[in-house]
């Protein structure tokens, strides 16, 4: 596990809208200048889904993916550490971490994970 969530969102300097992933122009005001923003604090689960047909490189039988919103409004998608979707609820707090999510060419690929709290 790594301490830092290696994910950057982009906040429009004009109107303050957050973008993740990066867009050339602000979706709100077409502005072109952005401040980099790191996700902060814990996150709140906005939506989730289970995926059963995984691409090569995953050794799990299925994955639960979710979109969560951090305390500073950055939204991002990640894997949810849960055995099933039974105990998941929209709006529940989740703890973000940056961990290997799969292996590609013999190397770990890191990504975002959320652990229900
Ligand atoms: Zn803007």
PDB file of C-alpha atoms and ligand atoms in Angstrom:
ATOM      1  CA  UNK A   1       0.000   0.000   0.000  1.00  0.00           C
ATOM      2  CA  UNK A   2       1.208   3.514  -0.694  1.00  0.00           C
ATOM      3  CA  UNK A   3       0.414   6.480   1.497  1.00  0.00           C
ATOM      4  CA  UNK A   4      -0.439   8.901  -1.192  1.00  0.00           C
ATOM      5  CA  UNK A   5      -3.425   8.653  -3.470  1.00  0.00           C
ATOM      6  CA  UNK A   6      -1.717   9.283  -6.789  1.00  0.00           C
ATOM      7  CA  UNK A   7      -4.655  10.961  -8.348  1.00  0.00           C
ATOM      8  CA  UNK A   8      -5.013  14.579  -9.341  1.00  0.00           C
ATOM      9  CA  UNK A   9      -8.143  16.506 -10.097  1.00  0.00           C
ATOM     10  CA  UNK A  10      -8.195  19.856 -11.838  1.00  0.00           C
ATOM     11  CA  UNK A  11     -10.031  22.835 -10.479  1.00  0.00           C
ATOM     12  CA  UNK A  12     -10.989  25.607 -12.881  1.00  0.00           C
ATOM     13  CA  UNK A  13      -9.352  28.891 -11.865  1.00  0.00           C
ATOM     14  CA  UNK A  14     -12.323  30.872 -13.126  1.00  0.00           C
ATOM     15  CA  UNK A  15     -15.390  29.091 -11.835  1.00  0.00           C
ATOM     16  CA  UNK A  16     -13.989  26.495  -9.439  1.00  0.00           C
ATOM     17  CA  UNK A  17     -15.510  23.455 -11.108  1.00  0.00           C
ATOM     18  CA  UNK A  18     -13.563  20.261 -10.406  1.00  0.00           C
ATOM     19  CA  UNK A  19     -12.603  17.964 -13.260  1.00  0.00           C
ATOM     20  CA  UNK A  20     -11.327  14.443 -13.066  1.00  0.00           C
ATOM     21  CA  UNK A  21      -9.966  13.200 -15.329  1.00  0.00           C
ATOM     22  CA  UNK A  22      -8.373  16.219 -17.010  1.00  0.00           C
ATOM     23  CA  UNK A  23     -10.235  18.157 -19.680  1.00  0.00           C
ATOM     24  CA  UNK A  24      -8.667  20.735 -21.987  1.00  0.00           C
ATOM     25  CA  UNK A  25     -11.368  23.216 -21.221  1.00  0.00           C
ATOM     26  CA  UNK A  26     -13.643  23.681 -18.266  1.00  0.00           C
ATOM     27  CA  UNK A  27     -16.950  21.953 -18.919  1.00  0.00           C
ATOM     28  CA  UNK A  28     -18.726  24.791 -17.166  1.00  0.00           C
ATOM     29  CA  UNK A  29     -17.132  28.017 -18.418  1.00  0.00           C
ATOM     30  CA  UNK A  30     -14.656  26.822 -21.096  1.00  0.00           C
ATOM     31  CA  UNK A  31     -11.798  28.183 -18.995  1.00  0.00           C
ATOM     32  CA  UNK A  32      -8.331  26.804 -19.735  1.00  0.00           C
ATOM     33  CA  UNK A  33      -6.467  27.283 -16.498  1.00  0.00           C
ATOM     34  CA  UNK A  34      -6.643  24.802 -13.698  1.00  0.00           C
ATOM     35  CA  UNK A  35      -5.210  24.262 -10.248  1.00  0.00           C
ATOM     36  CA  UNK A  36      -4.183  20.737  -9.347  1.00  0.00           C
ATOM     37  CA  UNK A  37      -6.145  19.291  -6.483  1.00  0.00           C
ATOM     38  CA  UNK A  38      -5.383  16.131  -4.511  1.00  0.00           C
ATOM     39  CA  UNK A  39      -8.264  14.166  -3.066  1.00  0.00           C
ATOM     40  CA  UNK A  40      -8.476  14.692   0.663  1.00  0.00           C
ATOM     41  CA  UNK A  41      -9.946  12.971   3.653  1.00  0.00           C
ATOM     42  CA  UNK A  42     -12.323  10.089   3.522  1.00  0.00           C
ATOM     43  CA  UNK A  43     -14.894   9.618   0.848  1.00  0.00           C
ATOM     44  CA  UNK A  44     -18.604   9.058   0.536  1.00  0.00           C
ATOM     45  CA  UNK A  45     -19.930   6.351  -1.732  1.00  0.00           C
ATOM     46  CA  UNK A  46     -22.073   7.777  -4.527  1.00  0.00           C
ATOM     47  CA  UNK A  47     -22.757   4.701  -6.604  1.00  0.00           C
ATOM     48  CA  UNK A  48     -21.461   1.149  -7.004  1.00  0.00           C
ATOM     49  CA  UNK A  49     -21.757  -1.871  -9.225  1.00  0.00           C
ATOM     50  CA  UNK A  50     -20.438  -5.436  -9.405  1.00  0.00           C
ATOM     51  CA  UNK A  51     -18.642  -6.632 -12.523  1.00  0.00           C
ATOM     52  CA  UNK A  52     -18.367 -10.337 -13.212  1.00  0.00           C
ATOM     53  CA  UNK A  53     -16.564 -10.591 -16.531  1.00  0.00           C
ATOM     54  CA  UNK A  54     -13.128  -9.265 -15.754  1.00  0.00           C
ATOM     55  CA  UNK A  55     -10.390  -8.585 -18.253  1.00  0.00           C
ATOM     56  CA  UNK A  56      -7.219 -10.644 -18.129  1.00  0.00           C
ATOM     57  CA  UNK A  57      -4.896  -9.634 -15.286  1.00  0.00           C
ATOM     58  CA  UNK A  58      -7.417  -9.745 -12.489  1.00  0.00           C
ATOM     59  CA  UNK A  59      -7.393 -12.803 -10.303  1.00  0.00           C
ATOM     60  CA  UNK A  60     -10.646 -12.125  -8.492  1.00  0.00           C
ATOM     61  CA  UNK A  61     -13.885 -13.756  -9.511  1.00  0.00           C
ATOM     62  CA  UNK A  62     -15.610 -10.414  -9.637  1.00  0.00           C
ATOM     63  CA  UNK A  63     -15.010  -6.815  -8.735  1.00  0.00           C
ATOM     64  CA  UNK A  64     -17.100  -4.230  -7.039  1.00  0.00           C
ATOM     65  CA  UNK A  65     -16.495  -0.782  -8.416  1.00  0.00           C
ATOM     66  CA  UNK A  66     -17.776   2.446  -7.007  1.00  0.00           C
ATOM     67  CA  UNK A  67     -17.642   6.170  -7.455  1.00  0.00           C
ATOM     68  CA  UNK A  68     -17.000   8.127  -4.295  1.00  0.00           C
ATOM     69  CA  UNK A  69     -16.707  11.775  -3.436  1.00  0.00           C
ATOM     70  CA  UNK A  70     -13.845  12.964  -1.234  1.00  0.00           C
ATOM     71  CA  UNK A  71     -14.196  15.622   1.445  1.00  0.00           C
ATOM     72  CA  UNK A  72     -12.920  18.247  -0.981  1.00  0.00           C
ATOM     73  CA  UNK A  73     -15.476  17.267  -3.635  1.00  0.00           C
ATOM     74  CA  UNK A  74     -13.111  15.304  -5.868  1.00  0.00           C
ATOM     75  CA  UNK A  75     -15.010  12.365  -7.339  1.00  0.00           C
ATOM     76  CA  UNK A  76     -13.235   9.243  -8.488  1.00  0.00           C
ATOM     77  CA  UNK A  77     -13.887   5.623  -9.347  1.00  0.00           C
ATOM     78  CA  UNK A  78     -12.237   2.790  -7.499  1.00  0.00           C
ATOM     79  CA  UNK A  79     -12.520  -0.809  -6.375  1.00  0.00           C
ATOM     80  CA  UNK A  80     -14.542  -1.411  -3.264  1.00  0.00           C
ATOM     81  CA  UNK A  81     -13.144  -3.862  -0.729  1.00  0.00           C
ATOM     82  CA  UNK A  82     -16.234  -5.918  -0.093  1.00  0.00           C
ATOM     83  CA  UNK A  83     -17.261  -9.527  -0.560  1.00  0.00           C
ATOM     84  CA  UNK A  84     -20.581  -8.560  -2.049  1.00  0.00           C
ATOM     85  CA  UNK A  85     -22.764  -5.541  -2.588  1.00  0.00           C
ATOM     86  CA  UNK A  86     -25.123  -6.645   0.219  1.00  0.00           C
ATOM     87  CA  UNK A  87     -23.668  -4.359   2.840  1.00  0.00           C
ATOM     88  CA  UNK A  88     -23.007  -1.389   0.624  1.00  0.00           C
ATOM     89  CA  UNK A  89     -25.154   1.690   0.752  1.00  0.00           C
ATOM     90  CA  UNK A  90     -25.109   4.873  -1.254  1.00  0.00           C
ATOM     91  CA  UNK A  91     -23.888   7.659   1.033  1.00  0.00           C
ATOM     92  CA  UNK A  92     -21.840   5.398   3.309  1.00  0.00           C
ATOM     93  CA  UNK A  93     -18.318   6.550   4.283  1.00  0.00           C
ATOM     94  CA  UNK A  94     -15.422   4.727   2.635  1.00  0.00           C
ATOM     95  CA  UNK A  95     -11.696   4.889   3.354  1.00  0.00           C
ATOM     96  CA  UNK A  96      -9.602   5.482   0.231  1.00  0.00           C
ATOM     97  CA  UNK A  97      -6.231   3.836  -0.379  1.00  0.00           C
ATOM     98  CA  UNK A  98      -3.804   3.461  -3.258  1.00  0.00           C
ATOM     99  CA  UNK A  99      -2.968  -0.193  -3.844  1.00  0.00           C
ATOM    100  CA  UNK A 100      -2.053  -2.705  -6.520  1.00  0.00           C
ATOM    101  CA  UNK A 101      -5.242  -3.563  -8.394  1.00  0.00           C
ATOM    102  CA  UNK A 102      -3.897  -5.910 -11.001  1.00  0.00           C
ATOM    103  CA  UNK A 103      -0.726  -7.235 -12.594  1.00  0.00           C
ATOM    104  CA  UNK A 104       0.370  -6.139 -16.033  1.00  0.00           C
ATOM    105  CA  UNK A 105       3.554  -7.464 -17.679  1.00  0.00           C
ATOM    106  CA  UNK A 106       4.637  -8.822 -14.310  1.00  0.00           C
ATOM    107  CA  UNK A 107       4.276  -5.501 -12.537  1.00  0.00           C
ATOM    108  CA  UNK A 108       1.690  -4.252 -10.123  1.00  0.00           C
ATOM    109  CA  UNK A 109      -0.629  -1.617 -11.457  1.00  0.00           C
ATOM    110  CA  UNK A 110      -1.760   0.724  -8.714  1.00  0.00           C
ATOM    111  CA  UNK A 111      -5.196   2.138  -8.401  1.00  0.00           C
ATOM    112  CA  UNK A 112      -7.759   3.507  -6.059  1.00  0.00           C
ATOM    113  CA  UNK A 113      -9.555   1.297  -3.566  1.00  0.00           C
ATOM    114  CA  UNK A 114     -12.291   2.124  -1.113  1.00  0.00           C
ATOM    115  CA  UNK A 115     -12.887   0.281   2.111  1.00  0.00           C
ATOM    116  CA  UNK A 116     -16.340   0.565   3.678  1.00  0.00           C
ATOM    117  CA  UNK A 117     -16.084   2.034   7.187  1.00  0.00           C
TER     118      UNK A 117
HETATM  119 ZN1  LIG B   1     -14.734  26.951 -15.230  1.00  0.00          ZN
END
